[in-house]
PDB file of C-alpha atoms in Angstrom:
ATOM      1  CA  MET S   1     -28.767   6.847   1.100  1.00 32.00           C
ATOM      2  CA  HIS S   2     -26.504   4.804  -1.127  1.00 35.00           C
ATOM      3  CA  THR S   3     -24.836   4.971  -4.470  1.00 38.00           C
ATOM      4  CA  SER S   4     -24.682   2.762  -7.532  1.00 40.00           C
ATOM      5  CA  GLY S   5     -20.935   2.982  -8.221  1.00 52.00           C
ATOM      6  CA  SER S   6     -18.676   0.043  -9.003  1.00 51.00           C
ATOM      7  CA  SER S   7     -16.934   0.073  -5.618  1.00 55.00           C
ATOM      8  CA  VAL S   8     -20.226  -0.040  -3.721  1.00 55.00           C
ATOM      9  CA  LYS S   9     -21.666  -2.801  -5.899  1.00 54.00           C
ATOM     10  CA  ALA S  10     -18.518  -4.881  -5.694  1.00 55.00           C
ATOM     11  CA  ILE S  11     -18.086  -4.684  -1.929  1.00 56.00           C
ATOM     12  CA  ARG S  12     -21.759  -5.377  -1.296  1.00 53.00           C
ATOM     13  CA  LYS S  13     -21.591  -8.601  -3.256  1.00 51.00           C
ATOM     14  CA  ALA S  14     -18.169  -9.587  -2.013  1.00 51.00           C
ATOM     15  CA  SER S  15     -18.593  -9.300   1.728  1.00 51.00           C
ATOM     16  CA  THR S  16     -20.624 -12.345   2.713  1.00 48.00           C
ATOM     17  CA  HIS S  17     -17.794 -14.177   4.453  1.00 49.00           C
ATOM     18  CA  LEU S  18     -15.861 -11.288   6.013  1.00 58.00           C
ATOM     19  CA  THR S  19     -17.494 -11.675   9.424  1.00 53.00           C
ATOM     20  CA  ASP S  20     -18.190 -14.581  11.740  1.00 49.00           C
ATOM     21  CA  GLU S  21     -21.473 -12.961  12.753  1.00 45.00           C
ATOM     22  CA  VAL S  22     -24.738 -13.667  10.958  1.00 36.00           C
ATOM     23  CA  ILE S  23     -25.433 -11.209   8.161  1.00 32.00           C
ATOM     24  CA  LYS S  24     -29.117 -10.366   8.301  1.00 32.00           C
ATOM     25  CA  SER S  25     -29.441  -8.460   5.053  1.00 28.00           C
ATOM     26  CA  PRO S  26     -29.085 -10.207   1.685  1.00 25.00           C
ATOM     27  CA  THR S  27     -27.193  -7.213   0.353  1.00 27.00           C
ATOM     28  CA  CYS S  28     -24.478  -7.962   2.903  1.00 31.00           C
ATOM     29  CA  LEU S  29     -21.927  -5.396   3.928  1.00 35.00           C
ATOM     30  CA  LEU S  30     -23.350  -1.927   3.397  1.00 37.00           C
ATOM     31  CA  LEU S  31     -26.875  -2.658   4.534  1.00 31.00           C
ATOM     32  CA  ASN S  32     -26.334  -5.100   7.391  1.00 36.00           C
ATOM     33  CA  HIS S  33     -26.522  -4.464  11.116  1.00 35.00           C
ATOM     34  CA  LYS S  34     -22.750  -4.142  11.472  1.00 43.00           C
ATOM     35  CA  SER S  35     -22.123  -1.569   8.795  1.00 47.00           C
ATOM     36  CA  PRO S  36     -22.006   2.225   8.830  1.00 48.00           C
ATOM     37  CA  THR S  37     -24.464   4.625   7.301  1.00 45.00           C
ATOM     38  CA  PHE S  38     -23.726   6.569   4.137  1.00 47.00           C
ATOM     39  CA  PHE S  39     -23.333  10.289   4.743  1.00 55.00           C
ATOM     40  CA  LEU S  40     -23.728  13.148   2.334  1.00 51.00           C
ATOM     41  CA  LEU S  41     -20.786  15.285   3.371  1.00 58.00           C
ATOM     42  CA  THR S  42     -21.152  19.016   3.082  1.00 57.00           C
ATOM     43  CA  SER S  43     -17.952  20.333   4.636  1.00 74.00           C
ATOM     44  CA  HIS S  44     -15.512  18.508   6.871  1.00 84.00           C
ATOM     45  CA  LEU S  45     -15.298  15.281   8.860  1.00 88.00           C
ATOM     46  CA  TYR S  46     -12.743  13.822  11.233  1.00 92.00           C
ATOM     47  CA  VAL S  47     -12.029  10.089  11.011  1.00 94.00           C
ATOM     48  CA  TYR S  48     -10.272   8.439  13.941  1.00 95.00           C
ATOM     49  CA  ASP S  49      -9.535   5.101  15.561  1.00 94.00           C
ATOM     50  CA  ASP S  50     -11.816   4.799  18.595  1.00 93.00           C
ATOM     51  CA  MET S  51     -10.075   2.680  21.224  1.00 90.00           C
ATOM     52  CA  GLN S  52     -13.230   2.329  23.319  1.00 89.00           C
ATOM     53  CA  LEU S  53     -15.391   1.176  20.427  1.00 88.00           C
ATOM     54  CA  GLY S  54     -12.608  -0.969  19.066  1.00 89.00           C
ATOM     55  CA  TYR S  55     -12.980   0.305  15.499  1.00 90.00           C
ATOM     56  CA  SER S  56     -12.842   3.492  13.425  1.00 92.00           C
ATOM     57  CA  ASP S  57     -15.488   6.201  13.660  1.00 90.00           C
ATOM     58  CA  TRP S  58     -15.989   9.772  12.532  1.00 90.00           C
ATOM     59  CA  ILE S  59     -17.342  13.073  13.826  1.00 87.00           C
ATOM     60  CA  ASP S  60     -18.346  16.334  12.132  1.00 85.00           C
ATOM     61  CA  GLN S  61     -17.057  18.654  14.874  1.00 87.00           C
ATOM     62  CA  GLU S  62     -13.333  19.095  15.457  1.00 90.00           C
ATOM     63  CA  PRO S  63     -12.433  17.026  18.552  1.00 92.00           C
ATOM     64  CA  GLU S  64      -9.768  17.731  21.155  1.00 94.00           C
ATOM     65  CA  PHE S  65      -7.770  14.856  19.662  1.00 95.00           C
ATOM     66  CA  SER S  66      -7.758  16.393  16.191  1.00 95.00           C
ATOM     67  CA  SER S  67      -4.049  15.620  15.790  1.00 95.00           C
ATOM     68  CA  LYS S  68      -4.944  11.906  15.752  1.00 96.00           C
ATOM     69  CA  CYS S  69      -7.599  12.289  13.044  1.00 96.00           C
ATOM     70  CA  PHE S  70      -7.718  11.853   9.283  1.00 96.00           C
ATOM     71  CA  HIS S  71      -9.352  15.034   8.003  1.00 95.00           C
ATOM     72  CA  VAL S  72     -11.897  14.633   5.208  1.00 93.00           C
ATOM     73  CA  ASP S  73     -12.830  17.581   2.991  1.00 90.00           C
ATOM     74  CA  ASN S  74     -15.727  17.245   0.580  1.00 87.00           C
ATOM     75  CA  PRO S  75     -16.328  20.542  -1.246  1.00 85.00           C
ATOM     76  CA  GLY S  76     -18.496  18.867  -3.876  1.00 82.00           C
ATOM     77  CA  SER S  77     -20.790  17.199  -1.320  1.00 77.00           C
ATOM     78  CA  ILE S  78     -20.385  13.770  -2.900  1.00 80.00           C
ATOM     79  CA  CYS S  79     -21.564  10.674  -1.068  1.00 79.00           C
ATOM     80  CA  VAL S  80     -18.805   9.144   1.056  1.00 84.00           C
ATOM     81  CA  ALA S  81     -19.092   6.121   3.336  1.00 84.00           C
ATOM     82  CA  LEU S  82     -16.884   5.101   6.213  1.00 87.00           C
ATOM     83  CA  LEU S  83     -16.432   1.335   6.497  1.00 88.00           C
ATOM     84  CA  PRO S  84     -14.755   0.419   9.808  1.00 90.00           C
ATOM     85  CA  LEU S  85     -12.989  -2.738   8.662  1.00 91.00           C
ATOM     86  CA  ASP S  86     -10.780  -3.892  11.528  1.00 91.00           C
ATOM     87  CA  GLY S  87     -12.763  -4.878  14.610  1.00 86.00           C
ATOM     88  CA  ARG S  88     -16.182  -4.448  13.071  1.00 86.00           C
ATOM     89  CA  ILE S  89     -16.771  -5.468   9.458  1.00 85.00           C
ATOM     90  CA  ILE S  90     -13.855  -7.856   8.938  1.00 84.00           C
ATOM     91  CA  THR S  91     -13.823 -10.150  11.957  1.00 80.00           C
ATOM     92  CA  ALA S  92     -13.648 -13.740  10.675  1.00 79.00           C
ATOM     93  CA  LYS S  93     -10.512 -15.338  12.139  1.00 78.00           C
ATOM     94  CA  ARG S  94      -9.592 -17.002   8.859  1.00 77.00           C
ATOM     95  CA  ILE S  95      -9.793 -13.598   7.119  1.00 80.00           C
ATOM     96  CA  VAL S  96      -7.969 -11.331   9.590  1.00 78.00           C
ATOM     97  CA  LYS S  97      -4.846 -13.506   9.487  1.00 80.00           C
ATOM     98  CA  GLY S  98      -2.195 -11.405   7.787  1.00 80.00           C
ATOM     99  CA  GLY S  99      -3.568  -8.094   9.021  1.00 89.00           C
ATOM    100  CA  VAL S 100      -6.518  -5.799   8.379  1.00 93.00           C
ATOM    101  CA  CYS S 101      -6.278  -2.028   8.041  1.00 96.00           C
ATOM    102  CA  ASP S 102      -8.485   0.155  10.210  1.00 95.00           C
ATOM    103  CA  CYS S 103     -10.980   1.518   7.725  1.00 94.00           C
ATOM    104  CA  LEU S 104     -12.012   2.333   4.182  1.00 92.00           C
ATOM    105  CA  LEU S 105     -13.524   5.529   2.832  1.00 91.00           C
ATOM    106  CA  LEU S 106     -15.685   4.615  -0.124  1.00 86.00           C
ATOM    107  CA  THR S 107     -17.199   6.629  -2.972  1.00 84.00           C
ATOM    108  CA  GLU S 108     -18.539   5.739  -6.391  1.00 82.00           C
ATOM    109  CA  LYS S 109     -15.099   6.241  -7.893  1.00 85.00           C
ATOM    110  CA  GLU S 110     -12.629   5.682  -5.114  1.00 89.00           C
ATOM    111  CA  MET S 111     -11.412   3.343  -2.376  1.00 90.00           C
ATOM    112  CA  CYS S 112      -9.311   5.081   0.277  1.00 95.00           C
ATOM    113  CA  PHE S 113      -7.737   2.604   2.722  1.00 97.00           C
ATOM    114  CA  ILE S 114      -6.498   3.988   6.066  1.00 97.00           C
ATOM    115  CA  GLU S 115      -4.293   2.559   8.808  1.00 97.00           C
ATOM    116  CA  PHE S 116      -3.903   4.616  11.981  1.00 97.00           C
ATOM    117  CA  LYS S 117      -0.611   4.587  13.881  1.00 96.00           C
ATOM    118  CA  THR S 118      -1.701   7.457  16.088  1.00 94.00           C
ATOM    119  CA  ASN S 119      -0.866   5.613  19.297  1.00 91.00           C
ATOM    120  CA  ALA S 120       2.817   5.616  18.376  1.00 91.00           C
ATOM    121  CA  THR S 121       4.755   8.109  20.490  1.00 89.00           C
ATOM    122  CA  SER S 122       8.376   7.533  19.501  1.00 89.00           C
ATOM    123  CA  THR S 123      10.089   9.957  17.152  1.00 86.00           C
ATOM    124  CA  GLU S 124      13.040   7.600  16.642  1.00 88.00           C
ATOM    125  CA  THR S 125      13.541   6.978  12.940  1.00 88.00           C
ATOM    126  CA  LEU S 126      13.794   3.192  13.237  1.00 91.00           C
ATOM    127  CA  ARG S 127      10.569   2.965  15.293  1.00 92.00           C
ATOM    128  CA  ILE S 128       8.748   5.178  12.801  1.00 92.00           C
ATOM    129  CA  LEU S 129       9.992   3.090   9.888  1.00 93.00           C
ATOM    130  CA  ASP S 130       8.969  -0.122  11.622  1.00 95.00           C
ATOM    131  CA  ASN S 131       5.445   1.200  12.246  1.00 94.00           C
ATOM    132  CA  ALA S 132       5.246   2.554   8.704  1.00 95.00           C
ATOM    133  CA  ALA S 133       6.340  -0.745   7.157  1.00 95.00           C
ATOM    134  CA  LYS S 134       3.844  -2.750   9.218  1.00 95.00           C
ATOM    135  CA  ALA S 135       1.075  -0.324   8.307  1.00 96.00           C
ATOM    136  CA  SER S 136       1.855  -0.533   4.594  1.00 97.00           C
ATOM    137  CA  GLU S 137       1.734  -4.339   4.780  1.00 96.00           C
ATOM    138  CA  GLN S 138      -1.650  -4.247   6.537  1.00 96.00           C
ATOM    139  CA  LEU S 139      -3.035  -1.849   3.948  1.00 97.00           C
ATOM    140  CA  TRP S 140      -1.916  -3.902   0.973  1.00 97.00           C
ATOM    141  CA  HIS S 141      -3.010  -7.211   2.502  1.00 95.00           C
ATOM    142  CA  THR S 142      -6.471  -5.786   3.196  1.00 95.00           C
ATOM    143  CA  TYR S 143      -6.927  -4.699  -0.389  1.00 94.00           C
ATOM    144  CA  ASN S 144      -5.032  -7.293  -2.370  1.00 93.00           C
ATOM    145  CA  VAL S 145      -5.796 -10.432  -0.349  1.00 92.00           C
ATOM    146  CA  ILE S 146      -9.158  -9.663   1.290  1.00 90.00           C
ATOM    147  CA  ILE S 147     -11.105  -7.062  -0.681  1.00 89.00           C
ATOM    148  CA  ARG S 148      -9.905  -7.236  -4.281  1.00 87.00           C
ATOM    149  CA  PRO S 149     -10.318 -10.990  -4.919  1.00 86.00           C
ATOM    150  CA  ARG S 150     -13.839 -10.975  -3.487  1.00 82.00           C
ATOM    151  CA  CYS S 151     -14.817  -7.935  -5.529  1.00 79.00           C
ATOM    152  CA  ILE S 152     -13.516  -9.531  -8.720  1.00 76.00           C
ATOM    153  CA  ASP S 153     -15.367 -12.737  -7.898  1.00 76.00           C
ATOM    154  CA  ALA S 154     -18.579 -10.808  -7.216  1.00 71.00           C
ATOM    155  CA  LEU S 155     -18.314  -8.762 -10.409  1.00 70.00           C
ATOM    156  CA  LYS S 156     -17.066 -11.740 -12.467  1.00 68.00           C
ATOM    157  CA  SER S 157     -14.416  -9.391 -13.841  1.00 66.00           C
ATOM    158  CA  SER S 158     -11.661  -7.027 -12.717  1.00 72.00           C
ATOM    159  CA  GLU S 159     -12.556  -4.433 -15.346  1.00 74.00           C
ATOM    160  CA  GLU S 160     -14.840  -2.256 -13.196  1.00 71.00           C
ATOM    161  CA  LEU S 161     -12.528  -2.494 -10.206  1.00 72.00           C
ATOM    162  CA  GLU S 162      -9.550  -1.333 -12.246  1.00 76.00           C
ATOM    163  CA  LEU S 163     -11.408   1.898 -13.062  1.00 77.00           C
ATOM    164  CA  LEU S 164     -11.458   2.905  -9.391  1.00 84.00           C
ATOM    165  CA  TYR S 165      -8.830   5.148  -7.849  1.00 89.00           C
ATOM    166  CA  VAL S 166      -7.442   3.015  -5.008  1.00 93.00           C
ATOM    167  CA  ASN S 167      -5.122   4.778  -2.556  1.00 96.00           C
ATOM    168  CA  PHE S 168      -3.525   3.970   0.786  1.00 98.00           C
ATOM    169  CA  HIS S 169      -2.856   6.204   3.800  1.00 98.00           C
ATOM    170  CA  VAL S 170      -0.827   5.728   6.981  1.00 97.00           C
ATOM    171  CA  VAL S 171      -1.779   8.226   9.683  1.00 97.00           C
ATOM    172  CA  PHE S 172       0.524   9.099  12.581  1.00 95.00           C
ATOM    173  CA  ASP S 173      -0.234  11.650  15.293  1.00 94.00           C
ATOM    174  CA  ARG S 174       0.212  15.007  13.587  1.00 93.00           C
ATOM    175  CA  ASP S 175       2.295  16.230  16.536  1.00 92.00           C
ATOM    176  CA  LEU S 176       5.026  13.722  15.590  1.00 91.00           C
ATOM    177  CA  LYS S 177       5.382  15.467  12.224  1.00 89.00           C
ATOM    178  CA  VAL S 178       5.662  12.190  10.299  1.00 88.00           C
ATOM    179  CA  THR S 179       4.992  12.843   6.621  1.00 85.00           C
ATOM    180  CA  GLY S 180       5.942  11.511   3.216  1.00 79.00           C
ATOM    181  CA  ALA S 181       8.585  14.234   3.021  1.00 78.00           C
ATOM    182  CA  ASN S 182      10.767  12.115   5.309  1.00 82.00           C
ATOM    183  CA  SER S 183      13.508  10.629   3.109  1.00 82.00           C
ATOM    184  CA  SER S 184      13.209   7.130   4.575  1.00 84.00           C
ATOM    185  CA  LEU S 185       9.453   7.136   4.120  1.00 92.00           C
ATOM    186  CA  MET S 186       9.902   8.363   0.565  1.00 93.00           C
ATOM    187  CA  ASP S 187      11.921   5.202  -0.091  1.00 92.00           C
ATOM    188  CA  LEU S 188       9.089   3.111   1.367  1.00 94.00           C
ATOM    189  CA  GLN S 189       6.543   4.926  -0.798  1.00 95.00           C
ATOM    190  CA  ALA S 190       8.652   4.394  -3.911  1.00 95.00           C
ATOM    191  CA  GLN S 191       9.001   0.675  -3.138  1.00 95.00           C
ATOM    192  CA  PHE S 192       5.253   0.367  -2.509  1.00 97.00           C
ATOM    193  CA  LEU S 193       4.494   1.989  -5.854  1.00 97.00           C
ATOM    194  CA  GLU S 194       7.005  -0.205  -7.675  1.00 97.00           C
ATOM    195  CA  ASP S 195       5.713  -3.404  -6.059  1.00 97.00           C
ATOM    196  CA  ASN S 196       1.984  -2.690  -6.117  1.00 96.00           C
ATOM    197  CA  ASN S 197       1.386   0.000  -8.740  1.00 94.00           C
ATOM    198  CA  HIS S 198      -0.591   2.060  -6.218  1.00 95.00           C
ATOM    199  CA  LEU S 199       0.213   5.181  -4.209  1.00 96.00           C
ATOM    200  CA  LEU S 200       1.016   5.100  -0.499  1.00 97.00           C
ATOM    201  CA  PHE S 201       0.681   8.312   1.533  1.00 96.00           C
ATOM    202  CA  PHE S 202       1.847   9.375   4.972  1.00 95.00           C
ATOM    203  CA  ASP S 203      -0.530  12.226   5.653  1.00 94.00           C
ATOM    204  CA  TYR S 204      -3.418  13.542   7.737  1.00 94.00           C
ATOM    205  CA  GLY S 205      -6.316  13.879   5.330  1.00 95.00           C
ATOM    206  CA  LYS S 206      -7.580  14.231   1.789  1.00 94.00           C
ATOM    207  CA  THR S 207     -10.100  16.064  -0.352  1.00 93.00           C
ATOM    208  CA  PHE S 208     -12.797  14.117  -2.190  1.00 89.00           C
ATOM    209  CA  GLU S 209     -13.905  15.658  -5.483  1.00 81.00           C
TER     210      GLU S 209
END
């Protein structure tokens, strides 16, 4: 099942050179052998960084490691896709230079970029800030340097892309209690917004409507 929204159309056309592996399908990213399946969400999903797989995955039952998950609520049952970018979809060496965020949640109207820092264990402010800053750089590089230019090139215009709600999320282990309410992280969020004109969140989930 797939959608006809601008984000889907753009990424399909733009993804030909994101991987070093042979793309078997002419529609590239969303329909090739490396990409995830679209799901019609009816309630709740848990997105996480799977260390064994080497890329992001999701599950519809709450796992024991729930504190390391990004919780997805979908009360309207809209179509949402998980695109595991780092380690699966974006693998070309010339592309990954500069950093790739873990995954992208994609709908007809929205791109939600996620970087997991759930392996971090330190509660020291400087360590948290360092991880947060690196994550924000990976997120922006993935969108602004890798995804956005290829989408614009595929669509021959930035007009449709500009209509999408693009947002960025850094996810720490919930047990560390790292949120955007932290004053230092608020400064980082404010700087991100000023520099990039997009919102950066330090949270554990979102609702798609």
